[in-house]
Coordinates of N, CA, C and O in Angstrom, one line a residue:
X1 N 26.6 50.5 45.1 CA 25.5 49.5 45.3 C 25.9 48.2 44.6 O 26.6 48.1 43.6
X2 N 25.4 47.0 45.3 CA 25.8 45.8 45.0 C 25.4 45.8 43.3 O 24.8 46.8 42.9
X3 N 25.9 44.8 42.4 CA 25.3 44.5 41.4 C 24.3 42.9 41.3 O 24.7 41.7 41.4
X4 N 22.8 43.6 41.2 CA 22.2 42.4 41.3 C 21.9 41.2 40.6 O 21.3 40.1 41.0
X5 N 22.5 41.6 39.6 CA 22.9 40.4 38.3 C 24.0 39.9 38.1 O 24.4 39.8 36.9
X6 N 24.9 39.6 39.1 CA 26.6 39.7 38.7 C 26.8 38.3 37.3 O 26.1 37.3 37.1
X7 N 28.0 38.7 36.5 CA 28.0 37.6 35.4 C 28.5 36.4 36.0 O 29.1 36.3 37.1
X8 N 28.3 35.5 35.2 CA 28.8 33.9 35.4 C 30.6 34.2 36.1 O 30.9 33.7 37.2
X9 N 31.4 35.0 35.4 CA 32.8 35.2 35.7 C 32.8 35.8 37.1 O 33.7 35.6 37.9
X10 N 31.5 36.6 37.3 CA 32.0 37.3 38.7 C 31.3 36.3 39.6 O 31.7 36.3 40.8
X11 N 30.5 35.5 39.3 CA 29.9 34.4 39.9 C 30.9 33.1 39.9 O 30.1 32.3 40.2
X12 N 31.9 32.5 39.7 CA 32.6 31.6 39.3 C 33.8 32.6 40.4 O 34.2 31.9 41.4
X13 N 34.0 33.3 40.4 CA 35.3 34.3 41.1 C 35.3 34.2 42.6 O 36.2 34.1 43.5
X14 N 33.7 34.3 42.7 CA 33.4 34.4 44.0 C 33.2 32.9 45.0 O 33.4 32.8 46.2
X15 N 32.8 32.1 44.1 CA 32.5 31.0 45.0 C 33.9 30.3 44.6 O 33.9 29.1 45.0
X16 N 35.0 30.7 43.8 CA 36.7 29.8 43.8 C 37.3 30.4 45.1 O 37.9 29.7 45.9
X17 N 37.1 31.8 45.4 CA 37.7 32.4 46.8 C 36.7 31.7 47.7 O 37.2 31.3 48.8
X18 N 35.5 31.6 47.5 CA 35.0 30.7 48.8 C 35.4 29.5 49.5 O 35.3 29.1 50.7
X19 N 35.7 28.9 48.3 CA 36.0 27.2 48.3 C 37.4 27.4 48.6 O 38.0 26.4 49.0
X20 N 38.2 28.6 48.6 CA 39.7 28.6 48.9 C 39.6 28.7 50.3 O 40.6 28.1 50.8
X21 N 38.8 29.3 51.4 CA 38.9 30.1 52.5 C 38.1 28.8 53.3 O 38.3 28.6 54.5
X22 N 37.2 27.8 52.5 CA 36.9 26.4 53.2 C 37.9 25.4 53.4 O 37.9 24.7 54.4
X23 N 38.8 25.5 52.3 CA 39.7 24.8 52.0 C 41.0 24.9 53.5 O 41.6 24.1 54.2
X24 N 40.8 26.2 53.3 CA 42.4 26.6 55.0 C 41.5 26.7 55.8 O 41.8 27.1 56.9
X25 N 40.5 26.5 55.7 CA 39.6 25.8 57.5 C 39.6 24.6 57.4 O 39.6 23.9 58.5
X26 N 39.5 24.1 56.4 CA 39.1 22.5 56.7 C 40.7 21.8 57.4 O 40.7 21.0 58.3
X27 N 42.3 22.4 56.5 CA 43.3 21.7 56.5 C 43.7 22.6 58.1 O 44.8 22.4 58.5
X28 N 42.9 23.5 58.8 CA 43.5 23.5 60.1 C 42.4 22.4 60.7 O 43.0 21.4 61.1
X29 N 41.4 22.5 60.7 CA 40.8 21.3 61.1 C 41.2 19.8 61.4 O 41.1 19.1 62.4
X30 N 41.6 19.7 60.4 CA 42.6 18.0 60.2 C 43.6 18.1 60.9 O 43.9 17.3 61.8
X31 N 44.5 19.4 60.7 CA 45.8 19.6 61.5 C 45.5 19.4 63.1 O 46.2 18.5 63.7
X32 N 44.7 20.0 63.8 CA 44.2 20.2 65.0 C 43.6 18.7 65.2 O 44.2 18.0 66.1
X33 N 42.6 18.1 64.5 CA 42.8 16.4 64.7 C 43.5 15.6 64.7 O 43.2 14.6 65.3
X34 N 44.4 15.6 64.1 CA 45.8 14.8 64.0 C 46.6 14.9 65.2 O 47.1 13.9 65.8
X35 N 46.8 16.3 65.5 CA 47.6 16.5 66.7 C 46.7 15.8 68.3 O 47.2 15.4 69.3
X36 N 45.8 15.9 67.9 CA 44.8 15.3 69.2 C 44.7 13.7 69.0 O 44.6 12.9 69.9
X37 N 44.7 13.4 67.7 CA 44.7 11.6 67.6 C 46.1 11.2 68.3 O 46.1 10.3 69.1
X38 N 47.4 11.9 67.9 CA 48.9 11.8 68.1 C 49.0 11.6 69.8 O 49.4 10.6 70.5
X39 N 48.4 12.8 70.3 CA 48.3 13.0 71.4 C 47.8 12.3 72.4 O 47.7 12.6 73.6
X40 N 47.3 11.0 71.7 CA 45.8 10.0 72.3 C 46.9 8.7 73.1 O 48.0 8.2 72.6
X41 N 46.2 8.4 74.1 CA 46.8 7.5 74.7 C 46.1 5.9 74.2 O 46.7 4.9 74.1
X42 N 44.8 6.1 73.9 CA 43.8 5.0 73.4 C 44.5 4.4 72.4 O 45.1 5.0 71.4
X43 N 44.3 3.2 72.7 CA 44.6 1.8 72.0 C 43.9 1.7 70.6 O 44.1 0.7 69.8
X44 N 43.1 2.8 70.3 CA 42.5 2.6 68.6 C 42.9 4.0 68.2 O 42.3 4.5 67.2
X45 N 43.7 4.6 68.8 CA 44.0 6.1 68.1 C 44.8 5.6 66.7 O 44.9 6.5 65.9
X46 N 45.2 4.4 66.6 CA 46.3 4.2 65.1 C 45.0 4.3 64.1 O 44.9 5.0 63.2
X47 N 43.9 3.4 64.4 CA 42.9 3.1 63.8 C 41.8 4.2 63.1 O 41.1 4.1 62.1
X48 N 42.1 5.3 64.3 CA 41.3 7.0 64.5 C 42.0 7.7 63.0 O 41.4 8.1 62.0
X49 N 43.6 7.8 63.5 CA 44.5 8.3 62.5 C 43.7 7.8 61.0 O 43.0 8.5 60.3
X50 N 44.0 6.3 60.5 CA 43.5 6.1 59.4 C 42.2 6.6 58.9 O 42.0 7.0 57.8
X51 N 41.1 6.5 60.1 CA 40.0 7.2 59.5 C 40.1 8.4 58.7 O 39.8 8.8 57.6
X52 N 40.9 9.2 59.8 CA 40.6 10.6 59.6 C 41.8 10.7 58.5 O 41.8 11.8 58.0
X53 N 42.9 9.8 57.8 CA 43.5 9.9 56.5 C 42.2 9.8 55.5 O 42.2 10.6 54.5
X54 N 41.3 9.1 55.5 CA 40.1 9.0 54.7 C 39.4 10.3 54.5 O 39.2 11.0 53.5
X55 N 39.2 10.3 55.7 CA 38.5 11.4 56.1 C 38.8 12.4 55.0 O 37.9 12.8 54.1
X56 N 40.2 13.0 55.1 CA 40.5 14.0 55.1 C 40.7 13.9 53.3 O 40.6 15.0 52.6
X57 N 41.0 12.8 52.8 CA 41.3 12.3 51.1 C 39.7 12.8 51.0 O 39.6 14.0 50.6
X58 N 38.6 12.1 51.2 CA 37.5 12.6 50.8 C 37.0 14.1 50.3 O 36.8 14.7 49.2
X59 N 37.1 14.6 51.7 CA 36.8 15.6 51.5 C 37.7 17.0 50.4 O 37.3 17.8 49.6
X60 N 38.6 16.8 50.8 CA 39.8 17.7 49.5 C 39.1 16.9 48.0 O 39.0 17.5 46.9
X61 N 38.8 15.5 48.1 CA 38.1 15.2 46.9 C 36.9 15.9 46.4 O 37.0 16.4 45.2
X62 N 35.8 16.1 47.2 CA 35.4 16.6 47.2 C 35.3 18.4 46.5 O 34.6 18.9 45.7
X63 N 36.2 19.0 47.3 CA 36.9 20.5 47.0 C 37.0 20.3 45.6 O 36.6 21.0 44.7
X64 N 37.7 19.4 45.5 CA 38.4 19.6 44.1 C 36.9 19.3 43.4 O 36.7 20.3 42.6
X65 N 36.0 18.5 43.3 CA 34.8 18.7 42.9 C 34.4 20.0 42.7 O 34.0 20.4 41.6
X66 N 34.4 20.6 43.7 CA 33.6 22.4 43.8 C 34.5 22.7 42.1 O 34.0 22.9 41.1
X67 N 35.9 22.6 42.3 CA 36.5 23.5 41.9 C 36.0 22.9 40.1 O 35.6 23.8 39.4
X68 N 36.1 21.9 39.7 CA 35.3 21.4 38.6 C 33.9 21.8 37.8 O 33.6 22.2 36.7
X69 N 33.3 21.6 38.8 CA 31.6 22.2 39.1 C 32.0 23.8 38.7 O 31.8 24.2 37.6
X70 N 32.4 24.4 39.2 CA 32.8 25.7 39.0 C 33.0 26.0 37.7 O 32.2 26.8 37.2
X71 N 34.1 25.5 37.1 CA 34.3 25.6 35.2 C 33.8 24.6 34.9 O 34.6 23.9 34.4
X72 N 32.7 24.1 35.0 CA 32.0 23.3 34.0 C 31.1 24.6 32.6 O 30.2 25.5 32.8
X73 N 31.6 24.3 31.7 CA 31.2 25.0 30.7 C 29.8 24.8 30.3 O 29.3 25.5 29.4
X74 N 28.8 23.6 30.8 CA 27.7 23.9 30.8 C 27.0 22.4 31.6 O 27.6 21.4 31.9
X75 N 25.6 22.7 31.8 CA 25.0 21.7 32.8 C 25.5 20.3 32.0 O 25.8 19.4 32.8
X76 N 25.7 19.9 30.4 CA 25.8 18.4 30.3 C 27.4 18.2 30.9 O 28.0 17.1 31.0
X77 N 27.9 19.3 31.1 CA 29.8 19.0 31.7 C 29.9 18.7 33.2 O 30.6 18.0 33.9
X78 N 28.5 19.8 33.9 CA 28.8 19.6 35.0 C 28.5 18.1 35.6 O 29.2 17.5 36.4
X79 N 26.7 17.6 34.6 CA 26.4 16.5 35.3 C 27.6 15.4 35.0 O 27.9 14.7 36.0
X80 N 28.4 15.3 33.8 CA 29.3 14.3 33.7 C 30.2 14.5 34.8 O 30.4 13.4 35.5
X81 N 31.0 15.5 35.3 CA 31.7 15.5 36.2 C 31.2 15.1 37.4 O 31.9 14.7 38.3
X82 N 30.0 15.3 37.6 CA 29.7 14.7 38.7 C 29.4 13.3 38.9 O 29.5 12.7 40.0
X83 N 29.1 12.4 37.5 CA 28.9 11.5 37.6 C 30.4 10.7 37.9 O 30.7 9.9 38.8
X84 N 31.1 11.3 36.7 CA 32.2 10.7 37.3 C 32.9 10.8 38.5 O 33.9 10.2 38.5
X85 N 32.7 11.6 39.9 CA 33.0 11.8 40.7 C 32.0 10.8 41.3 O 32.6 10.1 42.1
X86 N 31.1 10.7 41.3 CA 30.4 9.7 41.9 C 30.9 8.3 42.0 O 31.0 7.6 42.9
X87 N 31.2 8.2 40.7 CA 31.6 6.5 40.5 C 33.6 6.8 41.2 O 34.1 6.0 42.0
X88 N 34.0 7.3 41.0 CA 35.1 7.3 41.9 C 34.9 6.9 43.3 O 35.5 5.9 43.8
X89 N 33.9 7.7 43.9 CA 34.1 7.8 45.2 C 33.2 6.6 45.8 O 33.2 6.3 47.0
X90 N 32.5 6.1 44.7 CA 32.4 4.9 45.2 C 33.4 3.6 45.4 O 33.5 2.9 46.4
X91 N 34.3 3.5 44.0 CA 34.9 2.6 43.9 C 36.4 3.2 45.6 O 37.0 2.4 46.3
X92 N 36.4 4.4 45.6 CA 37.2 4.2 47.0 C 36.6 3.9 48.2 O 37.0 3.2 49.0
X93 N 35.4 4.6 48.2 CA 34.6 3.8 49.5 C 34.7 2.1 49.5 O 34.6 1.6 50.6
X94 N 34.9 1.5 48.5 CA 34.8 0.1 48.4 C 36.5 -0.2 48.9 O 36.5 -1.3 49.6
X95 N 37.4 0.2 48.9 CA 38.3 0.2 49.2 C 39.1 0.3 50.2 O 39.9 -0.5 50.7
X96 N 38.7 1.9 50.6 CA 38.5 1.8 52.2 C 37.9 1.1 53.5 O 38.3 0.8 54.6
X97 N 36.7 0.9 52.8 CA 35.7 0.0 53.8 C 36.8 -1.5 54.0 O 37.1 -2.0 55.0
X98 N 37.2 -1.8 52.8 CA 38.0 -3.3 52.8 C 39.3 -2.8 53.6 O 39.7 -3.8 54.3
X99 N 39.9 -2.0 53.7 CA 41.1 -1.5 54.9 C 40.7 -1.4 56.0 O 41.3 -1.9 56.9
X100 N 39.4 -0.7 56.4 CA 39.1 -0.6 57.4 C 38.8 -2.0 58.3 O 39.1 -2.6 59.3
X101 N 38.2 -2.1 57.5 CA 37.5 -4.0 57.9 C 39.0 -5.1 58.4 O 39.2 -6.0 59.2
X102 N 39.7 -4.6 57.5 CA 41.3 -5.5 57.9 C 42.0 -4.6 59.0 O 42.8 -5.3 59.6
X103 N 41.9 -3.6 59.4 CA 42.8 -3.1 60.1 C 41.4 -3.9 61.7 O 41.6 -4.8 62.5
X104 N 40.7 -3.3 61.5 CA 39.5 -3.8 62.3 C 40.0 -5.5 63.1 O 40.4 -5.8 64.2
X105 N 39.8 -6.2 61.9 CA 40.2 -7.4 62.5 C 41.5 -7.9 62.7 O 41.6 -9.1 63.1
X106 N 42.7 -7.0 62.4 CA 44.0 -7.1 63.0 C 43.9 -6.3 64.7 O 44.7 -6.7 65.6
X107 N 43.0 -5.1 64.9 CA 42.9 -5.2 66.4 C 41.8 -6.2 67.0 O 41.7 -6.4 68.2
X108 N 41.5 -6.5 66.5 CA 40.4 -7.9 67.1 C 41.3 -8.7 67.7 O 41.7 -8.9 68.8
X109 N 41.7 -9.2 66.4 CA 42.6 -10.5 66.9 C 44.0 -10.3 67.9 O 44.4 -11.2 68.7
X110 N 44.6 -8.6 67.8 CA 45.5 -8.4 68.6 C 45.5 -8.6 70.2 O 46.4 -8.7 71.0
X111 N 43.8 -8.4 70.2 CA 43.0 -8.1 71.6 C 42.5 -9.4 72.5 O 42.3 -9.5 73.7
X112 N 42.6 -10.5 71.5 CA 42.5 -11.4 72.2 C 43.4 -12.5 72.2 O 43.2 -13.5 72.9
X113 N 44.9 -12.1 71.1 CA 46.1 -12.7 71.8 C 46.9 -12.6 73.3 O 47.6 -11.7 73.9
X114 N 46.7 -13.7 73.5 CA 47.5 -13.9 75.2 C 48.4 -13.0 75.2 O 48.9 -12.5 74.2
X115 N 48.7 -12.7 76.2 CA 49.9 -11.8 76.8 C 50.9 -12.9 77.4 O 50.6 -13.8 78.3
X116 N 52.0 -12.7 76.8 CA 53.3 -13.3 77.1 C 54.0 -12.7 78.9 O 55.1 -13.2 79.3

């Protein structure tokens, strides 16, 4: 019979194999997108690619979050980790957006240089 109180260790065990088995779905996921961005004949597939480089940094950021959250030795460890995960992921969203925004207007402007 199950145990209906399992301890923090058998609770911490279970959701690190979870977050492992999300982890090799998510990186076939990307893999299978990448090959289909590669595969793209479209004129913003370079632009697709970068997203989905974001894309894909986030989220493993993320994971790695779970895996933190997990050994946090108690709620004032977990909220600090999360806070500092927050302010991270802000300051790359600020970063990204500013790549994005330049790659953006390098196909703008490419789009409306004359053809030789």
């Amino acid at each position: 019979m199950a145990d209906i109180n399992p301890s923090a260790e058998g609770i911490r065990t279970m959701l690190t194999e979870t977050l492992g088995r999300l982890r090799k779905a998510n990186a076939e996921y990307f893999e299978q997108l990448e090959k289909g961005l590669s595969a793209s004949p479209l004129p913003i597939a370079n632009q697709a690619k970068e997203f989905c480089s974001y894309m894909q940094r986030n989220v493993a950021a993320t994971f790695d979050l779970g895996d933190k959250i997990i050994q946090a030795k108690d709620m004032q460890d977990a909220l600090k980790i999360q806070s500092d995960f927050f302010q991270e992921q802000m300051r790359l969203l600020t970063d990204q957006t500013r790549s994005m925004g330049e790659s953006a207007m390098k196909a703008a402007a490419g789009a409306f240089t004359p053809k030789a």
